[in-house]
Short mmCIF file of N, CA and C and ligand atoms in Angstrom, two decimals:
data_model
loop_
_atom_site.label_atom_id
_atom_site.label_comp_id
_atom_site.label_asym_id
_atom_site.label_seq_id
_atom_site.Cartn_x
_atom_site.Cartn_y
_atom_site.Cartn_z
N UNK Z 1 22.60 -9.00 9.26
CA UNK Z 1 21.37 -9.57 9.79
C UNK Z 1 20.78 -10.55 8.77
N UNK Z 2 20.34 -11.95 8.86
CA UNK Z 2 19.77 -12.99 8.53
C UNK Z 2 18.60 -13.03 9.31
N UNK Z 3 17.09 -12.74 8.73
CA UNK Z 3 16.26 -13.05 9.04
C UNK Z 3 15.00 -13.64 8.08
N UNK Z 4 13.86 -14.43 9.21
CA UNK Z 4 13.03 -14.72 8.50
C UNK Z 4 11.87 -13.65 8.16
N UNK Z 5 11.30 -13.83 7.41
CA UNK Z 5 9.65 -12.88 7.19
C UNK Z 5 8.96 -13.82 6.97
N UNK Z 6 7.78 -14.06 7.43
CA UNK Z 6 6.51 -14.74 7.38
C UNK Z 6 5.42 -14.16 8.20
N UNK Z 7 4.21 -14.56 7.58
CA UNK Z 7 2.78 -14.58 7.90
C UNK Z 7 2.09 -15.45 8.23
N UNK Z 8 1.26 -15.89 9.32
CA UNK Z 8 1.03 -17.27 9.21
C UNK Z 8 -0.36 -16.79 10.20
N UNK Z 9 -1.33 -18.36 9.37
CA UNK Z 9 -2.84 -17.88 10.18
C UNK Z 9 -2.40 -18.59 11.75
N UNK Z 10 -3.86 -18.69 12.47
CA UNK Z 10 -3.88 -19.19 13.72
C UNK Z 10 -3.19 -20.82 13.83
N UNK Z 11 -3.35 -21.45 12.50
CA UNK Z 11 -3.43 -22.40 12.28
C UNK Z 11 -1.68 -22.97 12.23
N UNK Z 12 -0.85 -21.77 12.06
CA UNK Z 12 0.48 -21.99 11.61
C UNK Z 12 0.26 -22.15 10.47
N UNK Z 13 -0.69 -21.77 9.18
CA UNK Z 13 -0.84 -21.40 7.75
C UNK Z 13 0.26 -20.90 7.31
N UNK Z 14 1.02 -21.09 6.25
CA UNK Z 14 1.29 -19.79 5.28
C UNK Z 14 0.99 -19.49 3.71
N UNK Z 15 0.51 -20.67 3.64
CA UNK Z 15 -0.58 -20.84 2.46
C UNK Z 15 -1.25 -22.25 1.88
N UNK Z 16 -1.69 -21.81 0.49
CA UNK Z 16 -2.79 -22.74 0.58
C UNK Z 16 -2.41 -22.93 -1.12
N UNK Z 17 -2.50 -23.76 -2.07
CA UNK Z 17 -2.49 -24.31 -3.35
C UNK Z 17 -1.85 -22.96 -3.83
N UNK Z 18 -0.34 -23.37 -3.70
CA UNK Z 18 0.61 -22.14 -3.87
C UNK Z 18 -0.06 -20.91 -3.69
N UNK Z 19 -0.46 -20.15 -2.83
CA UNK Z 19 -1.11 -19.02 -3.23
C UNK Z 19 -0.92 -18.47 -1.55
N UNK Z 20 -0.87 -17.44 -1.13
CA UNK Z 20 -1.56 -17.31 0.09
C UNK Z 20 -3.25 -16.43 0.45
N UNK Z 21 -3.45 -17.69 1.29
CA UNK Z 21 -4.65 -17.27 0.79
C UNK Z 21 -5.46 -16.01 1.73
N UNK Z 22 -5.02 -15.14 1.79
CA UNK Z 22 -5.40 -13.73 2.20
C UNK Z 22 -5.12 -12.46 1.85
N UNK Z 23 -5.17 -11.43 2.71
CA UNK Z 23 -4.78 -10.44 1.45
C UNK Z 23 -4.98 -8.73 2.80
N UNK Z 24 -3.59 -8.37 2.77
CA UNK Z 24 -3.68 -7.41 3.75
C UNK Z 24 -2.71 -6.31 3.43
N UNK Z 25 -2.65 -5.33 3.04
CA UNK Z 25 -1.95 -4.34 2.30
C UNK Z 25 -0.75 -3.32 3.30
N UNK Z 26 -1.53 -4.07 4.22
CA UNK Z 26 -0.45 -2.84 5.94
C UNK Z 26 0.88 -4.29 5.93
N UNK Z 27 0.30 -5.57 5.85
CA UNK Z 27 1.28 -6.59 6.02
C UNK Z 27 2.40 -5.99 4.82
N UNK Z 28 1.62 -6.05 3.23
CA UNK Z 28 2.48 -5.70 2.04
C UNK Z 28 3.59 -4.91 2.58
N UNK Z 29 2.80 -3.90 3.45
CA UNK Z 29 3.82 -2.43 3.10
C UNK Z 29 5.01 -2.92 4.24
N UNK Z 30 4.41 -3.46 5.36
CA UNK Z 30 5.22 -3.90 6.19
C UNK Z 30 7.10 -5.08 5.48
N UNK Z 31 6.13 -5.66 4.13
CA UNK Z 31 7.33 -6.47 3.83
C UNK Z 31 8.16 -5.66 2.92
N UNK Z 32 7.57 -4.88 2.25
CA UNK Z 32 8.35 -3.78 1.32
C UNK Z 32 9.19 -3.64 2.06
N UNK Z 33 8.57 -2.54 3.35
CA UNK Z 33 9.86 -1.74 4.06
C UNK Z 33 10.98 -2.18 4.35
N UNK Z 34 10.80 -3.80 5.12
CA UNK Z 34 12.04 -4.51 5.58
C UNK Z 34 12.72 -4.99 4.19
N UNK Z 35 12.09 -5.08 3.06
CA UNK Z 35 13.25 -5.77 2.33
C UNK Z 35 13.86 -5.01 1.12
N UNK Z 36 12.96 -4.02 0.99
CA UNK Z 36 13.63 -2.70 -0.25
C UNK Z 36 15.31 -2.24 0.04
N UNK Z 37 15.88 -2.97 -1.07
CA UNK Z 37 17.53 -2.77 -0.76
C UNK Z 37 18.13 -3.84 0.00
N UNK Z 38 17.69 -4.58 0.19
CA UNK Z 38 18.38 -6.10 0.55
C UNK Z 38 18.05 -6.95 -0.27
N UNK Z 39 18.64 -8.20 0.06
CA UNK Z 39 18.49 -9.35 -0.16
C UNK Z 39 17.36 -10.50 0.14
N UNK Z 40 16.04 -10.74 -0.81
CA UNK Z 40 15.16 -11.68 -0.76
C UNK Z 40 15.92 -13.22 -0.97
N UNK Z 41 15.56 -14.47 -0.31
CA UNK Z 41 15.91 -15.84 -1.02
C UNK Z 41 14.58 -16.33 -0.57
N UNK Z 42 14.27 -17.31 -1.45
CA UNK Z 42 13.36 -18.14 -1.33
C UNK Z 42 12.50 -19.47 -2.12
N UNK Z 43 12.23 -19.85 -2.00
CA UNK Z 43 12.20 -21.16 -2.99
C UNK Z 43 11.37 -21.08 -4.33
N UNK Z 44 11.29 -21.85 -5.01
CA UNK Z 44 11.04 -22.04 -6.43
C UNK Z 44 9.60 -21.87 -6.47
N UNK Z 45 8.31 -22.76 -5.54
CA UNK Z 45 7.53 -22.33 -5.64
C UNK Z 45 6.76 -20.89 -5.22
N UNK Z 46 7.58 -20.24 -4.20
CA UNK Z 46 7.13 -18.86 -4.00
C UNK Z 46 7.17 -18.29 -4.88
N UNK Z 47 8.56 -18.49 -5.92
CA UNK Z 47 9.15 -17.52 -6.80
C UNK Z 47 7.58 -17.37 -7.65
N UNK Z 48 7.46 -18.79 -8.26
CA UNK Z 48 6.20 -19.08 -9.10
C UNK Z 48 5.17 -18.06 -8.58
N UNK Z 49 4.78 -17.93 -7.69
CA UNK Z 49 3.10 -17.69 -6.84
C UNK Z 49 3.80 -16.05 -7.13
N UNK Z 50 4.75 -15.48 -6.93
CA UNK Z 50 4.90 -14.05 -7.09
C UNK Z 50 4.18 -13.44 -8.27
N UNK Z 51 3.22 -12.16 -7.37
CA UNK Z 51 2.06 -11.43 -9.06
C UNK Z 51 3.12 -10.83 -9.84
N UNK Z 52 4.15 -9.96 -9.67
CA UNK Z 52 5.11 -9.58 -10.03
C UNK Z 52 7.13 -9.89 -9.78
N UNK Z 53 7.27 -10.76 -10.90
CA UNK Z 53 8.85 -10.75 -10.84
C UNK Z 53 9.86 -10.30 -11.75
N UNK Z 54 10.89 -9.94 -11.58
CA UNK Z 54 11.68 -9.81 -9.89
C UNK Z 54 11.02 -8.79 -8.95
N UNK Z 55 10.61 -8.93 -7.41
CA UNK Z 55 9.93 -7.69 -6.96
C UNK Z 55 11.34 -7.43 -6.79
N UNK Z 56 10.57 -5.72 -7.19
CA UNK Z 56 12.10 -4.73 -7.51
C UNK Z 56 12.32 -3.85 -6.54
N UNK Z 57 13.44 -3.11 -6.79
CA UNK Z 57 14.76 -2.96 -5.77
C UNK Z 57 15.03 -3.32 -5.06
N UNK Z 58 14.84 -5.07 -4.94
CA UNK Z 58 15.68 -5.77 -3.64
C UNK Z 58 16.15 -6.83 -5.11
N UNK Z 59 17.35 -7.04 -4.29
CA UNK Z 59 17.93 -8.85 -5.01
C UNK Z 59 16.95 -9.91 -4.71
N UNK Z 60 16.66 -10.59 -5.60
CA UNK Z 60 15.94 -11.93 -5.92
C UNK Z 60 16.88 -13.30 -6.22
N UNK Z 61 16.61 -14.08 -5.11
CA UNK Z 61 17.32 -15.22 -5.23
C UNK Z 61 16.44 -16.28 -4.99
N UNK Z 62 16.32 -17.11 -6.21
CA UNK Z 62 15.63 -18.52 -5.62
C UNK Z 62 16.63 -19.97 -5.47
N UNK Z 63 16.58 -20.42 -4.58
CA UNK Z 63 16.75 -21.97 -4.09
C UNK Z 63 15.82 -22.93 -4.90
N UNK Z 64 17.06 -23.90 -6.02
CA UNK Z 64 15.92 -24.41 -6.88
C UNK Z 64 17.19 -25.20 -7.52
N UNK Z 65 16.35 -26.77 -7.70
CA UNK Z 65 17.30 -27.41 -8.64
C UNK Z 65 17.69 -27.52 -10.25
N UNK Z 66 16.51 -26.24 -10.68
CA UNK Z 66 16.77 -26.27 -11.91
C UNK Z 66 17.41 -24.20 -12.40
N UNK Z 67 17.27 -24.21 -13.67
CA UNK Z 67 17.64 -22.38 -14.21
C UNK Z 67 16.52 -21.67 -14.31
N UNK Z 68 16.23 -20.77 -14.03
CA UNK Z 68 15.23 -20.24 -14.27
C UNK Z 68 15.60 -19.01 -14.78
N UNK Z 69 14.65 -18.45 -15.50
CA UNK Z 69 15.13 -17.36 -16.64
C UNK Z 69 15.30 -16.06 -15.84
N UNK Z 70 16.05 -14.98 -16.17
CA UNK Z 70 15.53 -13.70 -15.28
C UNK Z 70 15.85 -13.49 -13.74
N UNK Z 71 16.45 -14.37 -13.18
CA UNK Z 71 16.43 -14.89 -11.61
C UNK Z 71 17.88 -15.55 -11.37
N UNK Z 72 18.50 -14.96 -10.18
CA UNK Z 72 19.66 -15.55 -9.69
C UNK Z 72 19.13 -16.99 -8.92
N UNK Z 73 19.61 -18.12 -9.53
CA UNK Z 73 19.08 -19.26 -8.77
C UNK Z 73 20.84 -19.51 -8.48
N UNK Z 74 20.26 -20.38 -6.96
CA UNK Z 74 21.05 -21.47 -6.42
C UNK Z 74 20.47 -22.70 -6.09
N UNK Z 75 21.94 -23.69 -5.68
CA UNK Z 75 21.18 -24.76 -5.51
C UNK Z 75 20.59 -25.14 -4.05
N UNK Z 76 21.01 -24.11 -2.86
CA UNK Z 76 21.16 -24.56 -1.78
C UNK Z 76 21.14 -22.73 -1.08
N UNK Z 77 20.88 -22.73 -0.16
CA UNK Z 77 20.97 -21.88 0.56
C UNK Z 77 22.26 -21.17 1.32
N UNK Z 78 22.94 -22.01 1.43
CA UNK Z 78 24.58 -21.81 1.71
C UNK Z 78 25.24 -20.97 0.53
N UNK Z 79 25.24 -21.57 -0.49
CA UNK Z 79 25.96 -21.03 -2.00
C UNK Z 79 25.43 -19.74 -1.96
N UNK Z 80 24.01 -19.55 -1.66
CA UNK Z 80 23.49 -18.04 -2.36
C UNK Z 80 24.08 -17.05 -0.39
N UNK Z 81 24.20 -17.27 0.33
CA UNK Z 81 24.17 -16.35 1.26
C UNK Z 81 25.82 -16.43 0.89
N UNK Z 82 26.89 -16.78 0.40
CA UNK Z 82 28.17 -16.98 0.42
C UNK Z 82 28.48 -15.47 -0.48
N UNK Z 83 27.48 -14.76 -1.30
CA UNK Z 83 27.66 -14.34 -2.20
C UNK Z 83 26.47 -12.95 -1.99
N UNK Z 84 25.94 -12.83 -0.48
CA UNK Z 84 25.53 -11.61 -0.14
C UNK Z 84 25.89 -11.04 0.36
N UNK Z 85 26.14 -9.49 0.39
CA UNK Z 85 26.20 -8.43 1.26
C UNK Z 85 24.78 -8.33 2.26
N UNK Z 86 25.20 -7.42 3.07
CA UNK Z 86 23.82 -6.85 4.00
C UNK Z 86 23.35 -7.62 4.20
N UNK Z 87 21.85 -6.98 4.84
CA UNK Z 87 21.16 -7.94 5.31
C UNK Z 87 20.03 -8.76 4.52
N UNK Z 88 19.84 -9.88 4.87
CA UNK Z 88 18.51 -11.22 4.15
C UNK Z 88 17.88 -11.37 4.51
N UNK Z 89 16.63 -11.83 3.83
CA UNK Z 89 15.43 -12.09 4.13
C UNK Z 89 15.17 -13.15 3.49
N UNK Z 90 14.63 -14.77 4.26
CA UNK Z 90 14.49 -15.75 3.71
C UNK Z 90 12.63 -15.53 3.37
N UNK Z 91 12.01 -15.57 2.43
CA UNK Z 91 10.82 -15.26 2.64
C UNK Z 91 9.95 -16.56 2.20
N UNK Z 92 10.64 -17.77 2.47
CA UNK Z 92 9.52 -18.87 2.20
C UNK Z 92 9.93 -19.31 1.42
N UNK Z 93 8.78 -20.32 1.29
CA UNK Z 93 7.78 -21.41 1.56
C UNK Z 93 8.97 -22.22 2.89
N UNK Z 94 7.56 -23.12 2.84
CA UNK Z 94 8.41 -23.86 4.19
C UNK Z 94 9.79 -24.53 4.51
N UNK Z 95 10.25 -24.95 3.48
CA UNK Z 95 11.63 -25.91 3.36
C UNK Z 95 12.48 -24.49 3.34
N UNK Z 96 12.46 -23.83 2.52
CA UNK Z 96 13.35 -22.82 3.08
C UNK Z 96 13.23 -22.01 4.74
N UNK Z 97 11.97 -22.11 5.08
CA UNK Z 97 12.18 -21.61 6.34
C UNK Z 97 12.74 -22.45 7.24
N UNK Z 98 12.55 -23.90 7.23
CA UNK Z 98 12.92 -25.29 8.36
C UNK Z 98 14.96 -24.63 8.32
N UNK Z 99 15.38 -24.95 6.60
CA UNK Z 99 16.53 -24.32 6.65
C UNK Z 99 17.16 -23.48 7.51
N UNK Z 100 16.58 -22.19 7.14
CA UNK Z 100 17.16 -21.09 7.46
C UNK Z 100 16.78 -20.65 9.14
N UNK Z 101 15.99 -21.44 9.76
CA UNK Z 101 15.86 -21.40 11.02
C UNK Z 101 17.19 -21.92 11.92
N UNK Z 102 18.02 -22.75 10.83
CA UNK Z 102 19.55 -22.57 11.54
C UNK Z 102 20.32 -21.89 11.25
N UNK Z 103 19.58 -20.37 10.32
CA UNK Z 103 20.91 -19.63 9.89
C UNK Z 103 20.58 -17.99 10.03
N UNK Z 104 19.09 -18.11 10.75
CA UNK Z 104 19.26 -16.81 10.59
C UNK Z 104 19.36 -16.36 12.58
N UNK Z 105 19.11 -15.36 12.54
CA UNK Z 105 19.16 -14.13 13.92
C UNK Z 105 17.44 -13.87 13.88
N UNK Z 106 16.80 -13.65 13.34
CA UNK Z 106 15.26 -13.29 14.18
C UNK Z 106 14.52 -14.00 12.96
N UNK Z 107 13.20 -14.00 13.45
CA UNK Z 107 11.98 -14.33 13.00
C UNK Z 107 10.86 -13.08 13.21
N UNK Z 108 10.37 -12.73 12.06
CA UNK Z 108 9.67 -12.00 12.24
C UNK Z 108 8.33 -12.03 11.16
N UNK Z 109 7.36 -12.01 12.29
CA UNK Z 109 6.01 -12.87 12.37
C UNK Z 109 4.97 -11.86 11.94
N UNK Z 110 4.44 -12.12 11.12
CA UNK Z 110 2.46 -11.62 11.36
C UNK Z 110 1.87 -12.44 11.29
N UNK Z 111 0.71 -11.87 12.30
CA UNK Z 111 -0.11 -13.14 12.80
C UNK Z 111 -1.59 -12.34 12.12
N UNK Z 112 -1.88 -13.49 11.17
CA UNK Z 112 -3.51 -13.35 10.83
C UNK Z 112 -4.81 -13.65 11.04
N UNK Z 113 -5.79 -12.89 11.36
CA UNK Z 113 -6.46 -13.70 12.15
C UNK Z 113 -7.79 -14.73 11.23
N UNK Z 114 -7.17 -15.07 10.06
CA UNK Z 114 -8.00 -16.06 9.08
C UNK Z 114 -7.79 -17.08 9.01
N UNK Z 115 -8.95 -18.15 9.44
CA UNK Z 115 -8.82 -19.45 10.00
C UNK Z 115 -8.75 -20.54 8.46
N UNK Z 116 -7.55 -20.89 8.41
CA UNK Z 116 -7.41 -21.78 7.32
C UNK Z 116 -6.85 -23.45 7.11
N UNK Z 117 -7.98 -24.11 6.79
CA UNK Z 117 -7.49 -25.47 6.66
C UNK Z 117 -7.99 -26.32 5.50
N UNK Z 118 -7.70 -27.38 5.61
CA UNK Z 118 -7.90 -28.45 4.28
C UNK Z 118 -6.68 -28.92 3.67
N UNK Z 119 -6.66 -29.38 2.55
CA UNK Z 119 -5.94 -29.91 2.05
C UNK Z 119 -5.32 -29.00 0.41
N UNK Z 120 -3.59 -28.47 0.70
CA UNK Z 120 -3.52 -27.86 0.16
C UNK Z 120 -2.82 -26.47 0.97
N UNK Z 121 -2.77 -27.06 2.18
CA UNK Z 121 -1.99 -26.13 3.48
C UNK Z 121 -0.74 -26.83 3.48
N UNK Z 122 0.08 -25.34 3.65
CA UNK Z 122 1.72 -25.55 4.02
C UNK Z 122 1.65 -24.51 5.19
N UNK Z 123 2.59 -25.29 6.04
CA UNK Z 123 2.65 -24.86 7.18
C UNK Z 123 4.25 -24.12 7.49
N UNK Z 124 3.82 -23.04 8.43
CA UNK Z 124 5.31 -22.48 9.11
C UNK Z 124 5.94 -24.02 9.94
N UNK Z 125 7.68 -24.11 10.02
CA UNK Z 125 7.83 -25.42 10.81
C UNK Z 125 7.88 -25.18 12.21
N UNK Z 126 7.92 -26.09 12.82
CA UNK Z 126 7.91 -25.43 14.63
C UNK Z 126 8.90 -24.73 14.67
N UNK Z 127 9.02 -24.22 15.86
CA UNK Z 127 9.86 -23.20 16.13
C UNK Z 127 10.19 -23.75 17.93
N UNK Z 128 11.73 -24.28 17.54
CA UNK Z 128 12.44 -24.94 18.89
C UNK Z 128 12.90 -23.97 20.04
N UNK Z 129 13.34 -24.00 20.61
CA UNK Z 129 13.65 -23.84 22.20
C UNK Z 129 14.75 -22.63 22.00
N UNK Z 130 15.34 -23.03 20.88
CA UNK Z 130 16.39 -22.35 20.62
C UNK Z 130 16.17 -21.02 20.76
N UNK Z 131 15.00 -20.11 20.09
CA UNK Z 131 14.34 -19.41 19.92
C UNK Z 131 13.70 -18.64 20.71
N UNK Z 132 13.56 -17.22 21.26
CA UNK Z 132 12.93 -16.24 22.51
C UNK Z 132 11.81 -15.52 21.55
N UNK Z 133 10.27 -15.56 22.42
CA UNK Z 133 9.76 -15.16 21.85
C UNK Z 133 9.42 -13.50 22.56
N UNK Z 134 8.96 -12.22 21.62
CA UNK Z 134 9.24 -11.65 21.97
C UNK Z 134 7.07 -11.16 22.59
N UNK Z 135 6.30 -10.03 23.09
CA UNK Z 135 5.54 -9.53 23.07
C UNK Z 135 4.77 -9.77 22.11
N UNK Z 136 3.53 -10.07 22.18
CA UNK Z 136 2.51 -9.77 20.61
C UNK Z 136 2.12 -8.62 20.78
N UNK Z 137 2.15 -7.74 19.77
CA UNK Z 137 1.75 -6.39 19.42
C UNK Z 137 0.61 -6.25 18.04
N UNK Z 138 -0.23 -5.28 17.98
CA UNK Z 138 -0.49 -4.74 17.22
C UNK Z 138 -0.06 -4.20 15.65
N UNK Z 139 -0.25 -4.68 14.61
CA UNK Z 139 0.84 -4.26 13.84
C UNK Z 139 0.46 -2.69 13.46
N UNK Z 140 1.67 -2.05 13.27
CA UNK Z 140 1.09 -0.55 12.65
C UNK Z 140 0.19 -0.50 11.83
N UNK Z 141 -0.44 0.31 11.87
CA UNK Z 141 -1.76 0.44 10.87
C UNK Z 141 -2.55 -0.78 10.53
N UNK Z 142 -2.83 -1.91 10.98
CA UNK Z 142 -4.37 -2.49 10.94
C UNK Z 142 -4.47 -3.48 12.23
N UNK Z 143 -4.83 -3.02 13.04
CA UNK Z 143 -5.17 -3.71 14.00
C UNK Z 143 -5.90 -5.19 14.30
N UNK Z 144 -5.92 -5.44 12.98
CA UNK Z 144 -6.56 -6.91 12.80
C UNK Z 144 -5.54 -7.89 12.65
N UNK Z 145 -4.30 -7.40 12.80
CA UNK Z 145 -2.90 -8.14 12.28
C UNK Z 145 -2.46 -7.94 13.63
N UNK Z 146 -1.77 -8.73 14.14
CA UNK Z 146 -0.66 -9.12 15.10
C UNK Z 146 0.56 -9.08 14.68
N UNK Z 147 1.55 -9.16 15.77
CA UNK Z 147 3.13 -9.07 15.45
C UNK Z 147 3.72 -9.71 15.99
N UNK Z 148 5.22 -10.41 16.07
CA UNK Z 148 6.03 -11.13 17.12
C UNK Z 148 7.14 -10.93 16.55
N UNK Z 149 8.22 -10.72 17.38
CA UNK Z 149 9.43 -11.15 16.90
C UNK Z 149 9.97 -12.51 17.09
N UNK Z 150 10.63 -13.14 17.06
CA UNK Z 150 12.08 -14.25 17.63
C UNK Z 150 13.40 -14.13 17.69
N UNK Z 151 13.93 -14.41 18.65
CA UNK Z 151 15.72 -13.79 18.45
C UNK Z 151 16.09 -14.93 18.98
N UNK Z 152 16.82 -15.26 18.79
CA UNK Z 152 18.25 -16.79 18.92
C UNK Z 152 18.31 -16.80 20.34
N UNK Z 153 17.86 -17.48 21.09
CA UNK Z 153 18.54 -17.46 23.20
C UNK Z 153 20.07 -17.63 22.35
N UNK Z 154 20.93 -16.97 23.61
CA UNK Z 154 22.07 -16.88 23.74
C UNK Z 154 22.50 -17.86 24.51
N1 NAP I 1 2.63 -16.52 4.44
C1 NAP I 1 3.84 -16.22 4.01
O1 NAP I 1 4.52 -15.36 4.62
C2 NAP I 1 4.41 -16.92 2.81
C3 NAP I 1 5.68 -16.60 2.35
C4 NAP I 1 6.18 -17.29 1.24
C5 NAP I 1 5.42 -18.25 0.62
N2 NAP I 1 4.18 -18.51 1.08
C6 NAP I 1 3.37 -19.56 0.45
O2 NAP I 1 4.06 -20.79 0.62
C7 NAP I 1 3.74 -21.67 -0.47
C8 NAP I 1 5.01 -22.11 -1.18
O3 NAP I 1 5.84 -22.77 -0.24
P1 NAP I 1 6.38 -24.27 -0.45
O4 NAP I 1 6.94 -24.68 0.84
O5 NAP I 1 5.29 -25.07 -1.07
O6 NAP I 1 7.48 -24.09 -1.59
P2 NAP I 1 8.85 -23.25 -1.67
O7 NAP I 1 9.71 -23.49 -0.47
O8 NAP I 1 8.57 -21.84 -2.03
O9 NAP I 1 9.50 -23.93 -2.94
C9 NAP I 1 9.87 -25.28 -2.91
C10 NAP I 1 10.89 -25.49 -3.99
O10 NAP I 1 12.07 -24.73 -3.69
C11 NAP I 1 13.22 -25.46 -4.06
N3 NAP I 1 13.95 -25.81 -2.84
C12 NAP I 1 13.54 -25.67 -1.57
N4 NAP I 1 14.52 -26.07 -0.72
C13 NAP I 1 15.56 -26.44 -1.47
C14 NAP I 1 16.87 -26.92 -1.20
N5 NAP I 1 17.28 -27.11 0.06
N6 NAP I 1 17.67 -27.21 -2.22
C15 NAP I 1 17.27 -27.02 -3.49
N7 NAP I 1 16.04 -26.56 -3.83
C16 NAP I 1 15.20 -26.29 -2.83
C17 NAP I 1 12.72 -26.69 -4.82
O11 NAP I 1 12.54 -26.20 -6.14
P3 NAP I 1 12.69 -27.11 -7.48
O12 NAP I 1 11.55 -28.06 -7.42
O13 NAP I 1 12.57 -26.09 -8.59
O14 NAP I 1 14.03 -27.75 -7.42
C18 NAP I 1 11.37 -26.92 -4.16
O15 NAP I 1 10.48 -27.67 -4.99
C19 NAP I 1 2.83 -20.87 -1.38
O16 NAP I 1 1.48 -21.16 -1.04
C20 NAP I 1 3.17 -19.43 -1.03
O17 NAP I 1 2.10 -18.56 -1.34
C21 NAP I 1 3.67 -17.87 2.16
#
């Protein structure tokens, strides 16, 4: 399984001057669960914005044209999935998601309900035809969060 993880406000937000700018602890636990024992990739500036690195017991891979200390980097997204087991999780910023929207099997969404704009917003990229969307739900434990999946039309 190749999938995405993201959060994104009403706005199609997923953050704001590297940072994201909210803060929801049911989402946290929600990303723990899916990625404890797999495979994280994601780009150079997420890596940066992380309070703690490597988050641990999953593999850490960043997409990045330079070395970075402590961290399995690649240059490209192809090279680093050539060289995973199980399942992935692309977890951002946007250029890696535009990517990996041709490489993975689902999308999986929280929806926040904090209205964010200005300058200094990066956005989730659209999301084409290709793509089935599934029910919005409730997320477990905080009801102020929404859910969606996406799965590939066949
Ligand atoms: N809401 C969420 O779920 C969520 C999740 C993740 C991140 N975020 C937020 O998103 C923002 C960061 O996203 P971003 O889009 O600005 O940056 P990003 O994708 O995390 O990082 C961009 C960097 O990644 C490297 N990169 C990306 N694509 C590449 C490619 N194809 N080949 C080689 N290198 C590549 C480059 O690094 P080099 O410059 O080092 O070469 C590029 O400068 C932050 O605000 C973060 O908090 C939100």
């Amino acid at each position: 399984m190749k999938g995405i993880l993201v959060a994104v406000s009403p706005e199609g937000v997923i953050g704001k001057n590297n940072t994201i700018p909210w803060h929801y602890s049911a989402d946290l636990r929600r990303f723990k669960r899916l990625t404890i024992g797999n495979t994280i990739i994601m780009g150079r500036k997420t890596w940066d914005s992380l309070p703690i690195k490597p988050l641990p017991k999953r593999r850490n891979i960043v997409i990045t044209r330079n070395d970075i200390e402590n961290v399995e980097c690649f240059r490209s997204i192809d090279e680093a999935i050539e060289t995973c087991k199980g399942d992935i999780w692309f977890i951002g910023g946007s250029g890696i998601y535009s990517e990996a929207m041709h490489k993975a099997d689902i999308i999986d969404m929280t929806l926040v309900p904090d209205n964010i704009s200005g300058e200094g917003c990066i956005y989730f990229p659209e999301i084409g035809d290709d793509w089935k969307e599934s029910e919005i739900r409730p997320l477990e434990d905080d009801d102020r969060l929404k859910h969606k999946k996406y799965s590939r039309r066949e």
